[in-house]
Amino acid sequence: MSKLLTNGVLAALALAATQTPAGAHVALVDSVPAKRQEVMHEMPRIRLIFSGKADALYSTVALADEKGRVLAEATQKEASHEMTLPPQALSSGAYQIRYRVLATDGDVVEGRVDFVVSDMFPSASYQEAAAPPSD
């Protein structure tokens, strides 16, 4: 009888371990740009998508350069699965999107997305040097 009870308890624990709780924490599920992406084109916006809603007024997103200087920052306007920053004119270099999300379950989730911007177009001096001489 105790072996049957033990097996039943083990089966219940195994089942419980595979279930996602209703109050699961919010997690970043997608971003534009993606983590560690090399960006070689203009971005229409910076966008983070989460598994749950980020609470309004207490959820923030910021863009920082490789020296840690904040270039842009926004606070969530309404509860949403998505947080955005308007397009930024970025020169070549490493950047970091930092986010702090207050989930509707009260949990605070912080994280970052690192990405790199590469030269999108040759520099003007390169173009001038490559141009044929004018007569």
PDB file of C-alpha atoms in Angstrom:
ATOM      1  CA  MET A   1       0.000   0.000   0.000  1.00  0.00           C
ATOM      2  CA  SER A   2       2.807   2.460   0.858  1.00  0.00           C
ATOM      3  CA  LYS A   3       4.495   1.724  -2.504  1.00  0.00           C
ATOM      4  CA  LEU A   4       1.254   2.649  -4.303  1.00  0.00           C
ATOM      5  CA  LEU A   5       0.975   5.841  -2.246  1.00  0.00           C
ATOM      6  CA  THR A   6       4.619   6.734  -2.940  1.00  0.00           C
ATOM      7  CA  ASN A   7       4.151   6.202  -6.686  1.00  0.00           C
ATOM      8  CA  GLY A   8       1.005   8.341  -6.616  1.00  0.00           C
ATOM      9  CA  VAL A   9       2.787  11.168  -4.809  1.00  0.00           C
ATOM     10  CA  LEU A  10       5.723  10.984  -7.235  1.00  0.00           C
ATOM     11  CA  ALA A  11       3.361  11.080 -10.222  1.00  0.00           C
ATOM     12  CA  ALA A  12       1.532  14.093  -8.782  1.00  0.00           C
ATOM     13  CA  LEU A  13       4.828  15.919  -8.173  1.00  0.00           C
ATOM     14  CA  ALA A  14       6.015  15.163 -11.706  1.00  0.00           C
ATOM     15  CA  LEU A  15       2.758  16.490 -13.140  1.00  0.00           C
ATOM     16  CA  ALA A  16       2.888  19.613 -10.986  1.00  0.00           C
ATOM     17  CA  ALA A  17       6.476  20.306 -12.061  1.00  0.00           C
ATOM     18  CA  THR A  18       5.471  20.381 -15.727  1.00  0.00           C
ATOM     19  CA  GLN A  19       2.549  22.761 -15.259  1.00  0.00           C
ATOM     20  CA  THR A  20       2.961  26.531 -15.676  1.00  0.00           C
ATOM     21  CA  PRO A  21       1.469  28.416 -12.758  1.00  0.00           C
ATOM     22  CA  ALA A  22      -1.260  30.945 -13.519  1.00  0.00           C
ATOM     23  CA  GLY A  23       0.840  33.707 -11.963  1.00  0.00           C
ATOM     24  CA  ALA A  24       3.955  32.926 -14.006  1.00  0.00           C
ATOM     25  CA  HIS A  25       6.504  35.721 -14.183  1.00  0.00           C
ATOM     26  CA  VAL A  26       6.647  37.983 -17.200  1.00  0.00           C
ATOM     27  CA  ALA A  27       9.548  37.244 -19.548  1.00  0.00           C
ATOM     28  CA  LEU A  28      10.960  38.901 -22.641  1.00  0.00           C
ATOM     29  CA  VAL A  29       9.924  36.738 -25.612  1.00  0.00           C
ATOM     30  CA  ASP A  30      11.082  38.857 -28.578  1.00  0.00           C
ATOM     31  CA  SER A  31      12.869  42.095 -29.371  1.00  0.00           C
ATOM     32  CA  VAL A  32      13.742  44.323 -32.304  1.00  0.00           C
ATOM     33  CA  PRO A  33      16.671  44.401 -32.515  1.00  0.00           C
ATOM     34  CA  ALA A  34      17.265  40.856 -31.315  1.00  0.00           C
ATOM     35  CA  LYS A  35      19.800  40.006 -28.613  1.00  0.00           C
ATOM     36  CA  ARG A  36      23.362  40.255 -29.958  1.00  0.00           C
ATOM     37  CA  GLN A  37      22.083  41.320 -33.401  1.00  0.00           C
ATOM     38  CA  GLU A  38      24.310  43.279 -35.757  1.00  0.00           C
ATOM     39  CA  VAL A  39      22.121  46.073 -37.111  1.00  0.00           C
ATOM     40  CA  MET A  40      23.073  47.358 -40.556  1.00  0.00           C
ATOM     41  CA  HIS A  41      19.941  49.353 -41.427  1.00  0.00           C
ATOM     42  CA  GLU A  42      17.766  52.036 -39.895  1.00  0.00           C
ATOM     43  CA  MET A  43      15.312  50.705 -37.332  1.00  0.00           C
ATOM     44  CA  PRO A  44      11.743  52.022 -37.454  1.00  0.00           C
ATOM     45  CA  ARG A  45      11.626  51.652 -33.651  1.00  0.00           C
ATOM     46  CA  ILE A  46      12.998  49.649 -30.760  1.00  0.00           C
ATOM     47  CA  ARG A  47      10.449  47.079 -29.625  1.00  0.00           C
ATOM     48  CA  LEU A  48      10.290  44.604 -26.731  1.00  0.00           C
ATOM     49  CA  ILE A  49       7.575  41.947 -26.481  1.00  0.00           C
ATOM     50  CA  PHE A  50       6.789  40.216 -23.189  1.00  0.00           C
ATOM     51  CA  SER A  51       4.886  37.075 -22.223  1.00  0.00           C
ATOM     52  CA  GLY A  52       2.546  39.103 -20.009  1.00  0.00           C
ATOM     53  CA  LYS A  53       1.369  42.676 -19.656  1.00  0.00           C
ATOM     54  CA  ALA A  54       3.719  45.337 -18.351  1.00  0.00           C
ATOM     55  CA  ASP A  55       1.941  47.632 -15.914  1.00  0.00           C
ATOM     56  CA  ALA A  56       1.537  51.252 -16.960  1.00  0.00           C
ATOM     57  CA  LEU A  57       3.564  54.025 -15.307  1.00  0.00           C
ATOM     58  CA  TYR A  58       6.025  51.692 -13.567  1.00  0.00           C
ATOM     59  CA  SER A  59       7.545  49.895 -16.561  1.00  0.00           C
ATOM     60  CA  THR A  60      10.452  51.597 -18.319  1.00  0.00           C
ATOM     61  CA  VAL A  61      12.696  51.004 -21.311  1.00  0.00           C
ATOM     62  CA  ALA A  62      15.958  52.847 -21.994  1.00  0.00           C
ATOM     63  CA  LEU A  63      18.601  52.868 -24.716  1.00  0.00           C
ATOM     64  CA  ALA A  64      22.216  53.285 -23.593  1.00  0.00           C
ATOM     65  CA  ASP A  65      25.478  53.510 -25.515  1.00  0.00           C
ATOM     66  CA  GLU A  66      28.616  51.481 -24.829  1.00  0.00           C
ATOM     67  CA  LYS A  67      29.687  53.968 -22.138  1.00  0.00           C
ATOM     68  CA  GLY A  68      26.386  53.538 -20.302  1.00  0.00           C
ATOM     69  CA  ARG A  69      24.977  56.957 -21.241  1.00  0.00           C
ATOM     70  CA  VAL A  70      21.199  56.869 -21.594  1.00  0.00           C
ATOM     71  CA  LEU A  71      20.258  58.150 -25.059  1.00  0.00           C
ATOM     72  CA  ALA A  72      16.493  57.650 -24.837  1.00  0.00           C
ATOM     73  CA  GLU A  73      14.055  56.505 -22.164  1.00  0.00           C
ATOM     74  CA  ALA A  74      10.313  55.924 -22.010  1.00  0.00           C
ATOM     75  CA  THR A  75       7.733  54.915 -19.437  1.00  0.00           C
ATOM     76  CA  GLN A  76       4.954  52.523 -20.373  1.00  0.00           C
ATOM     77  CA  LYS A  77       1.806  54.543 -21.165  1.00  0.00           C
ATOM     78  CA  GLU A  78      -0.690  51.712 -20.694  1.00  0.00           C
ATOM     79  CA  ALA A  79      -0.620  48.054 -19.695  1.00  0.00           C
ATOM     80  CA  SER A  80       0.626  46.116 -22.704  1.00  0.00           C
ATOM     81  CA  HIS A  81       2.671  43.116 -23.840  1.00  0.00           C
ATOM     82  CA  GLU A  82       4.821  45.523 -25.881  1.00  0.00           C
ATOM     83  CA  MET A  83       7.192  48.367 -25.004  1.00  0.00           C
ATOM     84  CA  THR A  84       8.695  50.652 -27.643  1.00  0.00           C
ATOM     85  CA  LEU A  85      11.103  53.514 -28.140  1.00  0.00           C
ATOM     86  CA  PRO A  86      10.915  55.809 -31.174  1.00  0.00           C
ATOM     87  CA  PRO A  87      13.574  55.457 -33.880  1.00  0.00           C
ATOM     88  CA  GLN A  88      17.040  56.667 -32.968  1.00  0.00           C
ATOM     89  CA  ALA A  89      19.863  57.864 -35.221  1.00  0.00           C
ATOM     90  CA  LEU A  90      22.650  55.584 -34.032  1.00  0.00           C
ATOM     91  CA  SER A  91      26.283  55.658 -35.075  1.00  0.00           C
ATOM     92  CA  SER A  92      28.433  52.537 -35.213  1.00  0.00           C
ATOM     93  CA  GLY A  93      29.036  50.941 -31.846  1.00  0.00           C
ATOM     94  CA  ALA A  94      27.638  48.760 -29.084  1.00  0.00           C
ATOM     95  CA  TYR A  95      24.280  49.550 -27.494  1.00  0.00           C
ATOM     96  CA  GLN A  96      22.082  48.192 -24.752  1.00  0.00           C
ATOM     97  CA  ILE A  97      18.320  48.268 -24.294  1.00  0.00           C
ATOM     98  CA  ARG A  98      17.522  48.144 -20.580  1.00  0.00           C
ATOM     99  CA  TYR A  99      14.060  47.336 -19.338  1.00  0.00           C
ATOM    100  CA  ARG A 100      12.295  47.217 -16.006  1.00  0.00           C
ATOM    101  CA  VAL A 101       8.819  45.733 -16.092  1.00  0.00           C
ATOM    102  CA  LEU A 102       6.252  45.662 -13.322  1.00  0.00           C
ATOM    103  CA  ALA A 103       4.060  42.694 -14.196  1.00  0.00           C
ATOM    104  CA  THR A 104       0.377  42.739 -13.361  1.00  0.00           C
ATOM    105  CA  ASP A 105       1.093  40.021 -10.758  1.00  0.00           C
ATOM    106  CA  GLY A 106       3.338  42.503  -8.898  1.00  0.00           C
ATOM    107  CA  ASP A 107       6.631  40.901  -9.914  1.00  0.00           C
ATOM    108  CA  VAL A 108       9.416  43.196 -11.162  1.00  0.00           C
ATOM    109  CA  VAL A 109      11.515  41.873 -14.052  1.00  0.00           C
ATOM    110  CA  GLU A 110      14.684  43.628 -15.213  1.00  0.00           C
ATOM    111  CA  GLY A 111      16.919  42.788 -18.127  1.00  0.00           C
ATOM    112  CA  ARG A 112      18.802  44.025 -21.134  1.00  0.00           C
ATOM    113  CA  VAL A 113      19.257  43.401 -24.831  1.00  0.00           C
ATOM    114  CA  ASP A 114      22.747  44.041 -26.211  1.00  0.00           C
ATOM    115  CA  PHE A 115      23.206  44.791 -29.909  1.00  0.00           C
ATOM    116  CA  VAL A 116      25.724  46.371 -32.269  1.00  0.00           C
ATOM    117  CA  VAL A 117      25.247  48.943 -35.014  1.00  0.00           C
ATOM    118  CA  SER A 118      27.626  48.589 -37.965  1.00  0.00           C
ATOM    119  CA  ASP A 119      28.332  51.162 -40.644  1.00  0.00           C
ATOM    120  CA  MET A 120      25.257  51.247 -42.827  1.00  0.00           C
ATOM    121  CA  PHE A 121      26.791  53.255 -45.646  1.00  0.00           C
ATOM    122  CA  PRO A 122      30.368  54.112 -46.596  1.00  0.00           C
ATOM    123  CA  SER A 123      31.533  57.376 -45.079  1.00  0.00           C
ATOM    124  CA  ALA A 124      31.497  60.575 -47.170  1.00  0.00           C
ATOM    125  CA  SER A 125      35.310  60.680 -47.317  1.00  0.00           C
ATOM    126  CA  TYR A 126      35.343  57.136 -48.701  1.00  0.00           C
ATOM    127  CA  GLN A 127      32.740  58.070 -51.322  1.00  0.00           C
ATOM    128  CA  GLU A 128      34.704  61.174 -52.304  1.00  0.00           C
ATOM    129  CA  ALA A 129      37.937  59.187 -52.633  1.00  0.00           C
ATOM    130  CA  ALA A 130      36.198  56.565 -54.769  1.00  0.00           C
ATOM    131  CA  ALA A 131      34.508  59.118 -57.051  1.00  0.00           C
ATOM    132  CA  PRO A 132      36.086  59.670 -60.478  1.00  0.00           C
ATOM    133  CA  PRO A 133      37.769  63.064 -60.899  1.00  0.00           C
ATOM    134  CA  SER A 134      35.587  65.754 -62.468  1.00  0.00           C
ATOM    135  CA  ASP A 135      36.879  67.799 -65.413  1.00  0.00           C
TER     136      ASP A 135
END
